[in-house]
PDB file of C-alpha atoms in Angstrom:
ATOM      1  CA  UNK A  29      10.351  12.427  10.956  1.00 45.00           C
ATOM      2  CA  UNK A  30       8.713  16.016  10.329  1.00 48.00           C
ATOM      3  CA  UNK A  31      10.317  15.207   6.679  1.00 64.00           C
ATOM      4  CA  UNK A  32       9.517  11.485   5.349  1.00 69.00           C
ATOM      5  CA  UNK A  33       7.072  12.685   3.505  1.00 68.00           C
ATOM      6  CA  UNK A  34       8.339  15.478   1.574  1.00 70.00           C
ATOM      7  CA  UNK A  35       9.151  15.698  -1.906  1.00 68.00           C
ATOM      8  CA  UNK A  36      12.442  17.000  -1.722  1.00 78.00           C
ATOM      9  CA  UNK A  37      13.758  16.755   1.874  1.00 78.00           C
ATOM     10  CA  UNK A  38      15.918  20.001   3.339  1.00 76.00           C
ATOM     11  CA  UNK A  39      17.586  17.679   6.101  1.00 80.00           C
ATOM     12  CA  UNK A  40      21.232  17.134   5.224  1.00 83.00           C
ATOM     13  CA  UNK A  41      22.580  13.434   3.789  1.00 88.00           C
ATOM     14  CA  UNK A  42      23.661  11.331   6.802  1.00 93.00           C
ATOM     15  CA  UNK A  43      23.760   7.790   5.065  1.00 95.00           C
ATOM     16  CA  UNK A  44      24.055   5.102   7.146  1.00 96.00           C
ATOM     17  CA  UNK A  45      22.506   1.545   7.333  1.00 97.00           C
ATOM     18  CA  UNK A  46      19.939  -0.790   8.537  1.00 97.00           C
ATOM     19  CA  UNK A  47      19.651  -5.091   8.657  1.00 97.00           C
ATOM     20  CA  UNK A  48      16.144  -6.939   7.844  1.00 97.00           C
ATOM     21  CA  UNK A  49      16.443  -9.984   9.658  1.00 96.00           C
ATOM     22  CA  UNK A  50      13.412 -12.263   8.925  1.00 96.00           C
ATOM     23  CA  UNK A  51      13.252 -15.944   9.003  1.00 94.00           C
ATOM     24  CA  UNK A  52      13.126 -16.307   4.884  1.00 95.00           C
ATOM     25  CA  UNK A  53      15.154 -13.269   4.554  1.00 95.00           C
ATOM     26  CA  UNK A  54      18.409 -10.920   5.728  1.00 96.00           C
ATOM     27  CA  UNK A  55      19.373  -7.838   3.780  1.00 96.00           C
ATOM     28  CA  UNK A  56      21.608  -4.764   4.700  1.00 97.00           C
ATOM     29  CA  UNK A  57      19.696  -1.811   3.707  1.00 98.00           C
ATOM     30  CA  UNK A  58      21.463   1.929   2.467  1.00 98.00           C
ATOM     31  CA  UNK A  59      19.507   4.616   4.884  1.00 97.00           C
ATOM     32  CA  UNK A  60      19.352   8.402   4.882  1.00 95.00           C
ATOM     33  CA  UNK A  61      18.180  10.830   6.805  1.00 92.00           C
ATOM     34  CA  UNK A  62      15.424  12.798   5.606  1.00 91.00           C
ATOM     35  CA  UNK A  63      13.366   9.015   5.156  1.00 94.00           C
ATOM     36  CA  UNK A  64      11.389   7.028   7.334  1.00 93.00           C
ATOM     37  CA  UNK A  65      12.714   5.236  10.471  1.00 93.00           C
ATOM     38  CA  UNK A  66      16.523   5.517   8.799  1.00 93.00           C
ATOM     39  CA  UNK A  67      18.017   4.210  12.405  1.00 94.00           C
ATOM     40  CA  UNK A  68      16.175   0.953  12.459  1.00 96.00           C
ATOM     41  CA  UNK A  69      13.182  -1.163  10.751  1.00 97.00           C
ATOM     42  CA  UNK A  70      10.320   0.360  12.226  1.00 96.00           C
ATOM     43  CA  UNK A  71       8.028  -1.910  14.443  1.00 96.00           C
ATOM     44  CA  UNK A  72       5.096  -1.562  12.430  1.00 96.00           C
ATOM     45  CA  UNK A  73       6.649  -2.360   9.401  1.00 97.00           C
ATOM     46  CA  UNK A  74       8.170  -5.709  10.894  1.00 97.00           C
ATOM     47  CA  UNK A  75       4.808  -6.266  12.401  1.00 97.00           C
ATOM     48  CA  UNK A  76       3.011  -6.345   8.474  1.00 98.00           C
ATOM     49  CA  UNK A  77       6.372  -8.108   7.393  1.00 98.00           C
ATOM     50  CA  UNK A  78       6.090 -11.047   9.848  1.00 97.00           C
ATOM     51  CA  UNK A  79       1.752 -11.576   9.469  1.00 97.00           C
ATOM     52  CA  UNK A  80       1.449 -10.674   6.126  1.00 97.00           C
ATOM     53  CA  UNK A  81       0.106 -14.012   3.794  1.00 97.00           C
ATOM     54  CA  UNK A  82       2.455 -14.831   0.885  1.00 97.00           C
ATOM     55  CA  UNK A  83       2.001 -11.972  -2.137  1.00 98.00           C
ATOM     56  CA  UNK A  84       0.278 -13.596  -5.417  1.00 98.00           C
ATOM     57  CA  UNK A  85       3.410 -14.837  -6.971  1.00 97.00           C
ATOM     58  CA  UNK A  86       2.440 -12.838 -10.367  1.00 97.00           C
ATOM     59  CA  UNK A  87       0.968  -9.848 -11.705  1.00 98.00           C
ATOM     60  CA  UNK A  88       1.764  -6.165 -10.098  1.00 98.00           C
ATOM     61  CA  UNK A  89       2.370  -5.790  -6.597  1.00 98.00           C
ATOM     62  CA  UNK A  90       2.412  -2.203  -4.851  1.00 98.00           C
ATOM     63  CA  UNK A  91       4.295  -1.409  -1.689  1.00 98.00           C
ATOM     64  CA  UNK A  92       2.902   1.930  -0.875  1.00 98.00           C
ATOM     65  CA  UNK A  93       5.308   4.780   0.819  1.00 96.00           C
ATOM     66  CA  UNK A  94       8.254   2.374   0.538  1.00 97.00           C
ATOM     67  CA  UNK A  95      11.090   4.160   2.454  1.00 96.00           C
ATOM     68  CA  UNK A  96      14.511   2.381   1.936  1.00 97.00           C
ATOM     69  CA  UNK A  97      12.581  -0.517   0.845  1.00 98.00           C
ATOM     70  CA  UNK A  98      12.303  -3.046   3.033  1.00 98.00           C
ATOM     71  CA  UNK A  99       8.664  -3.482   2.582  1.00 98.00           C
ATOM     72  CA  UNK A 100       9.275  -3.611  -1.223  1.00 98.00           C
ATOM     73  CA  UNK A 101      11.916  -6.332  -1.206  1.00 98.00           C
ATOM     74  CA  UNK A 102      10.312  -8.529   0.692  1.00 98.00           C
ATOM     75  CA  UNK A 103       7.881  -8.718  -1.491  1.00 98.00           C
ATOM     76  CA  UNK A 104       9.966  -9.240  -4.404  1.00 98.00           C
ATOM     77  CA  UNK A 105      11.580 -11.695  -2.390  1.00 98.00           C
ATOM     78  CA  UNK A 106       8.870 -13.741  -1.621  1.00 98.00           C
ATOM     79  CA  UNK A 107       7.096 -13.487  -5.443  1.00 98.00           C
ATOM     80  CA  UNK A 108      10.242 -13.217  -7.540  1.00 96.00           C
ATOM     81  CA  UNK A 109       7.563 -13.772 -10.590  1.00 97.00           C
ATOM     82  CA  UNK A 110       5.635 -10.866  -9.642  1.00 98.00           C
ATOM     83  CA  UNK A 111       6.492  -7.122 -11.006  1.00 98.00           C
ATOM     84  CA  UNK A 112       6.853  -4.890  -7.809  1.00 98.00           C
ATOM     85  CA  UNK A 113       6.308  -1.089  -7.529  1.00 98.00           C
ATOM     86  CA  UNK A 114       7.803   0.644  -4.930  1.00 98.00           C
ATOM     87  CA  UNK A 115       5.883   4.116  -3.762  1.00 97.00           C
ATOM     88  CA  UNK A 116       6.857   7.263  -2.604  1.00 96.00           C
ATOM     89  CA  UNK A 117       6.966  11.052  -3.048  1.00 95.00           C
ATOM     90  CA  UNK A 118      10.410  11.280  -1.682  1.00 95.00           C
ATOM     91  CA  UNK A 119      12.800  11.333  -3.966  1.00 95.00           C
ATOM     92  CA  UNK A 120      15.594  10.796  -1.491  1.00 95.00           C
ATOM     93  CA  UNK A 121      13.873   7.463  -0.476  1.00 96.00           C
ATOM     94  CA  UNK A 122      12.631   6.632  -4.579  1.00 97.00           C
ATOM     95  CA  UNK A 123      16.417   6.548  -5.255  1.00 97.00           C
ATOM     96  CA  UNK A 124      17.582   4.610  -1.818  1.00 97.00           C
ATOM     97  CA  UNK A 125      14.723   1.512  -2.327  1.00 98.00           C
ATOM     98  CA  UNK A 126      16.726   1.749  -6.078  1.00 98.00           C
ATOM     99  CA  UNK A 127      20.111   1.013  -4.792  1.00 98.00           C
ATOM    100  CA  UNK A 128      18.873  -1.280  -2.099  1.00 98.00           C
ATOM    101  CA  UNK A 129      16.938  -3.377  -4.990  1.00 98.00           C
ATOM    102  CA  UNK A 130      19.912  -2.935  -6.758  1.00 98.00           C
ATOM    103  CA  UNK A 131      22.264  -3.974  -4.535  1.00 97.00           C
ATOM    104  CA  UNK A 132      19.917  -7.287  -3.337  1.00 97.00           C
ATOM    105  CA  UNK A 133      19.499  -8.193  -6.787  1.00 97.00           C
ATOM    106  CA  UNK A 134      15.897  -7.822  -7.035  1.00 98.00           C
ATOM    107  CA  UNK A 135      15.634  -6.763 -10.763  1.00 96.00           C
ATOM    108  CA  UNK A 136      11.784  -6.920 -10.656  1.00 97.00           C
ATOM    109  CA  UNK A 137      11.351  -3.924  -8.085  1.00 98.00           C
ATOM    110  CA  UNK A 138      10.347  -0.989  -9.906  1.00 98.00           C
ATOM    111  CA  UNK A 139      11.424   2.195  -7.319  1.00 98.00           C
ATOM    112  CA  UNK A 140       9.494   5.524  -8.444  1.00 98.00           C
ATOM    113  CA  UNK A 141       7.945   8.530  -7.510  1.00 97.00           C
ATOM    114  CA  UNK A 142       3.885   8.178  -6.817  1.00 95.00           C
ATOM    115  CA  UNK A 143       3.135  10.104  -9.970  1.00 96.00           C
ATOM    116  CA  UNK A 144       5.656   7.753 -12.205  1.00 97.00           C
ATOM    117  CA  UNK A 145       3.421   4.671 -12.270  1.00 97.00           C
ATOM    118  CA  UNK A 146       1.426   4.193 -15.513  1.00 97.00           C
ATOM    119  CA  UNK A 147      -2.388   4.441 -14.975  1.00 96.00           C
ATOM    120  CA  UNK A 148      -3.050   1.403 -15.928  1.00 97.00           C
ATOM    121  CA  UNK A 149      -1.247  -0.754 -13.954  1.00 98.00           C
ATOM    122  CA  UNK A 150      -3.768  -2.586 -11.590  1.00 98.00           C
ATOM    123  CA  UNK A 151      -2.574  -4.301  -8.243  1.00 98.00           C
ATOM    124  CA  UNK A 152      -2.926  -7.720  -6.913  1.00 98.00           C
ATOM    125  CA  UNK A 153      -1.956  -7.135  -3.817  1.00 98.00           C
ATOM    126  CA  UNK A 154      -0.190  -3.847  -1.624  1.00 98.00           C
ATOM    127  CA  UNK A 155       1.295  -3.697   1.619  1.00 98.00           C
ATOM    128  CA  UNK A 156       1.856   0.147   3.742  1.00 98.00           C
ATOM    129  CA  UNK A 157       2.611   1.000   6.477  1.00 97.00           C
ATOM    130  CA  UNK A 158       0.846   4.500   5.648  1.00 95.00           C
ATOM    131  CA  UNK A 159       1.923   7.962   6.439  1.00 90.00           C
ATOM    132  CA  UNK A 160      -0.821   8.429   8.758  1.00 90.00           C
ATOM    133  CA  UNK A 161       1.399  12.014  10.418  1.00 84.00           C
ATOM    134  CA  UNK A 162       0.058  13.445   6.685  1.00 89.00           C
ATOM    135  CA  UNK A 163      -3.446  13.957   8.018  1.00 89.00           C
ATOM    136  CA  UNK A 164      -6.674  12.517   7.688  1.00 93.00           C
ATOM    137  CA  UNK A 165      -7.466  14.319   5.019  1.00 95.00           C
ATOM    138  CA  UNK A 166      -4.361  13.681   2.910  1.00 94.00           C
ATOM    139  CA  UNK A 167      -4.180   9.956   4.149  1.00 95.00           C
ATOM    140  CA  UNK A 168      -7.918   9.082   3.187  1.00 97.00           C
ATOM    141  CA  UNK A 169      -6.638  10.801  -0.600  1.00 97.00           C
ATOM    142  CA  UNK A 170      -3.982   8.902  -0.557  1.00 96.00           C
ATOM    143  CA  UNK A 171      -5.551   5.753  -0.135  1.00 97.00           C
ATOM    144  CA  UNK A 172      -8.675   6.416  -2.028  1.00 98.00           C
ATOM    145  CA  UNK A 173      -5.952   6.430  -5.099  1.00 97.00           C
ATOM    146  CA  UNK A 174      -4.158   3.538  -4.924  1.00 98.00           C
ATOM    147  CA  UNK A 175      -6.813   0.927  -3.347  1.00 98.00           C
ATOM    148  CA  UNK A 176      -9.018   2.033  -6.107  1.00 97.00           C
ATOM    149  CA  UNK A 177      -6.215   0.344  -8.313  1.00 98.00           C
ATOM    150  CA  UNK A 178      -6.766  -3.159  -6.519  1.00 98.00           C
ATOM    151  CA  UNK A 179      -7.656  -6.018  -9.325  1.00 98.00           C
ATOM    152  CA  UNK A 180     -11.247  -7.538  -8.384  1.00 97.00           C
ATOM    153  CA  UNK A 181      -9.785 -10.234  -6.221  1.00 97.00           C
ATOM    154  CA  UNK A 182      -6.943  -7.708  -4.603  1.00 98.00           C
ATOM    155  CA  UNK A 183      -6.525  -7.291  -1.125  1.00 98.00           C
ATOM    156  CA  UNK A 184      -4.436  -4.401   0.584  1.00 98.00           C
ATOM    157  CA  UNK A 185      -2.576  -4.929   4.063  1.00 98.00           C
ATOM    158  CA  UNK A 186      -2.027  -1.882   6.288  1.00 98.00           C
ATOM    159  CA  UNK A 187      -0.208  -1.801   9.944  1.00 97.00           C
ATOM    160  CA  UNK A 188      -1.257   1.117  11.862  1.00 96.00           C
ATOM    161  CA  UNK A 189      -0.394   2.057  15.276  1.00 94.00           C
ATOM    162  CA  UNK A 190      -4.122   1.800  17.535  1.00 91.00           C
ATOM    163  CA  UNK A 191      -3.259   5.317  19.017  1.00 89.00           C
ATOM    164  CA  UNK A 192      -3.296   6.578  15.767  1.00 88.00           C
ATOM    165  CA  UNK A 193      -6.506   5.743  14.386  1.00 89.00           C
ATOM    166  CA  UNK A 194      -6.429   2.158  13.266  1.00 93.00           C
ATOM    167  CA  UNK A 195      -9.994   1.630  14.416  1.00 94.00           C
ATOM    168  CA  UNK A 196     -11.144   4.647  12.849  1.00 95.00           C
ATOM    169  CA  UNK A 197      -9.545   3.657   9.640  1.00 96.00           C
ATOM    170  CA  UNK A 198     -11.420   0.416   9.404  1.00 97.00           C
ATOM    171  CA  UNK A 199     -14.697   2.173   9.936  1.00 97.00           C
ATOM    172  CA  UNK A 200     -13.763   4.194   7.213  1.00 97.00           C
ATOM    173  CA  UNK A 201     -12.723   2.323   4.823  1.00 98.00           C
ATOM    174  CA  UNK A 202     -15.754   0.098   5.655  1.00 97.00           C
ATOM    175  CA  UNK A 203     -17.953   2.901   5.280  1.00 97.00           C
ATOM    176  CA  UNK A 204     -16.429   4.132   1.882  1.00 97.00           C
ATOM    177  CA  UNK A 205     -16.953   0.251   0.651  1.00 97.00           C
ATOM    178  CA  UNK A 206     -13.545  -1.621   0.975  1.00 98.00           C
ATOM    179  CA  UNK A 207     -14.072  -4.695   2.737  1.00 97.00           C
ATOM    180  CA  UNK A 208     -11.960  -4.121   5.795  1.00 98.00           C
ATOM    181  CA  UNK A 209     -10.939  -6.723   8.524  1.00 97.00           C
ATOM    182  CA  UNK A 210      -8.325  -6.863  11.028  1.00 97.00           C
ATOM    183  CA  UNK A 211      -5.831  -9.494  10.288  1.00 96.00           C
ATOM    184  CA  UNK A 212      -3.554  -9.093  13.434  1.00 95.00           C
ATOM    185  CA  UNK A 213      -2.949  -7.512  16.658  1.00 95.00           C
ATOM    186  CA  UNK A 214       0.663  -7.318  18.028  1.00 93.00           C
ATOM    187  CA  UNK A 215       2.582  -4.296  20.138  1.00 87.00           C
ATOM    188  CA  UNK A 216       0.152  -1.765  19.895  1.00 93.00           C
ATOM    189  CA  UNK A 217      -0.425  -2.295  15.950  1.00 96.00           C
ATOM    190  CA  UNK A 218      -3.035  -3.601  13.872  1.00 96.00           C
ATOM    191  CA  UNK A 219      -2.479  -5.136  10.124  1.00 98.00           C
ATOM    192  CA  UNK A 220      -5.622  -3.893   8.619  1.00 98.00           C
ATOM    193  CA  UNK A 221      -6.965  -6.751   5.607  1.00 98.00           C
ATOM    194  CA  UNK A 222      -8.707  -4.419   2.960  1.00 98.00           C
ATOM    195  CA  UNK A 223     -10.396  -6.276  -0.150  1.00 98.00           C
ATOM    196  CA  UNK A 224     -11.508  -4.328  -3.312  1.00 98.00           C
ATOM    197  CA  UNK A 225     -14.608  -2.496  -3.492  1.00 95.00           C
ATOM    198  CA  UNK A 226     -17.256  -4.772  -4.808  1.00 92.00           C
ATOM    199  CA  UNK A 227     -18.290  -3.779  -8.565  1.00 81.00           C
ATOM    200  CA  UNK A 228     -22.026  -2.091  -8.781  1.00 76.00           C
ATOM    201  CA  UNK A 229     -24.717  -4.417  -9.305  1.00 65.00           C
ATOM    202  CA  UNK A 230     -25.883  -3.902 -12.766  1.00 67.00           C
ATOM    203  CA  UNK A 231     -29.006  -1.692 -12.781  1.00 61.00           C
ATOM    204  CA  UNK A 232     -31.718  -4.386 -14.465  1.00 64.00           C
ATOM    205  CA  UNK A 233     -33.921  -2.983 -17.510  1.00 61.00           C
ATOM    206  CA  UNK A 234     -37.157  -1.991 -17.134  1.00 65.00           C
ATOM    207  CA  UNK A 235     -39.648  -5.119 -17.767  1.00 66.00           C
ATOM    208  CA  UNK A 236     -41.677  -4.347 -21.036  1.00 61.00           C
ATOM    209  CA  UNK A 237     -45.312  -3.398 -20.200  1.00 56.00           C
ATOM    210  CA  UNK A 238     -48.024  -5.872 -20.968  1.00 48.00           C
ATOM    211  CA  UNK A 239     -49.895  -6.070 -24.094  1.00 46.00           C
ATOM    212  CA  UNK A 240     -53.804  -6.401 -24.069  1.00 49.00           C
ATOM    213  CA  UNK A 241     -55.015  -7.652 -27.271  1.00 48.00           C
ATOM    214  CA  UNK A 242     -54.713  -6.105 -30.021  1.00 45.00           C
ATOM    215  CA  UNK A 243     -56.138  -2.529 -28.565  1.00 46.00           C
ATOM    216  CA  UNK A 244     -52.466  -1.636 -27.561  1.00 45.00           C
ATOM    217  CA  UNK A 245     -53.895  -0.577 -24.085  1.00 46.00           C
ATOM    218  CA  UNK A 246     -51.246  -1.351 -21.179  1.00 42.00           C
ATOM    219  CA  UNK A 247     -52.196  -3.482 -18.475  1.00 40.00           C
ATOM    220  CA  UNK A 248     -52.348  -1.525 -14.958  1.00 35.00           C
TER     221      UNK A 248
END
């Protein structure tokens, strides 16, 4: 676990496998070690997969931190006219979500490195189940980037265990001006609802002072 969020993990290949099982959907999924949860779906992640609302069914979708994927093609699999971009800055998991999108013939995941995405792609919706071990610090960068990249009528969904901060994270994101709302409450995890930040209210132009006759003397 130390390691999911590495670049380049140092633990040694142990490739093995995992099943989705979902009522719309059942995939066998390539794991490694080095990624996230590579034993089993982790129970957070089935938690957002099972109370999530449908994705738009167009436009760019963004699983964020995908792992192996499952996340990422469940999306696809539920919006199979949407484009979706699966997330990470392991390269061990960038190329596993590949095969498994690959191998589930999902043709409209796009698997790549955080840093790979064009800038400006914009995001209808995006599902995480963060990397909240990264640190506060790191985690509220993290998300500052990508919800920032939410179309005007986006919304983000986030499960986070309530022992590690979910609360917290709501008032935060709150405070920093993402509409944020818990959606559900299951096993210790909340799915977090997170809307994009309203656009400024346009700052109105000065009224023109008032004319007195023909002096040119300003009203007070």
């Amino acid at each position: 676990m130390a390691h999911y969020f590495e670049e380049r993990p140092e633990a040694d290949s142990r490739p093995g496998t995992v099943t989705l099982v979902l009522p719309d959907l059942h995939l066998r999924l390539e794991t490694d070690s080095g990624v996230f949860s590579p034993e089993r779906i982790d129970a957070g992640t089935r938690v957002l997969l099972e109370t999530v609302p449908a994705p738009p069914a167009e436009g760019d979708l963004l699983d964020l931190g995908c792992g192996y994927g499952p996340i990422a093609l469940t999306m696809a699999s539920r919006a199979p006219g949407a484009r979706v971009w699966a997330v990470d800055v392991n390269r061990r998991s960038v190329e596993l979500c590949r095969r498994n999108a690959a191998s589930a013939r999902l043709d409209k995941v796009r698997s790549v490195h955080a840093d790979e995405v064009p800038d400006d792609v914009r995001f209808r919706a995006i599902w995480s189940n963060p990397a909240i071990r990264i640190g506060k610090a790191a985690l509220h960068a993290m998300l500052t980037r990508w919800l920032d990249r939410l179309t005007p009528d986006g919304s983000a969904y986030l499960v986070v265990q309530k022992h590690l901060g979910s609360d917290s994270l709501q008032r935060w994101l709150t405070e920093q001006g993402w509409p944020a709302s818990r959606l559900a409450s299951r096993s210790a995890y909340r799915v977090l609802r997170v809307d994009a930040r309203p656009a400024p209210s346009p700052t109105p132009s000065p009224r023109p002072s008032a004319v007195r006759g023909s002096s040119g003397d300003q009203e007070r």
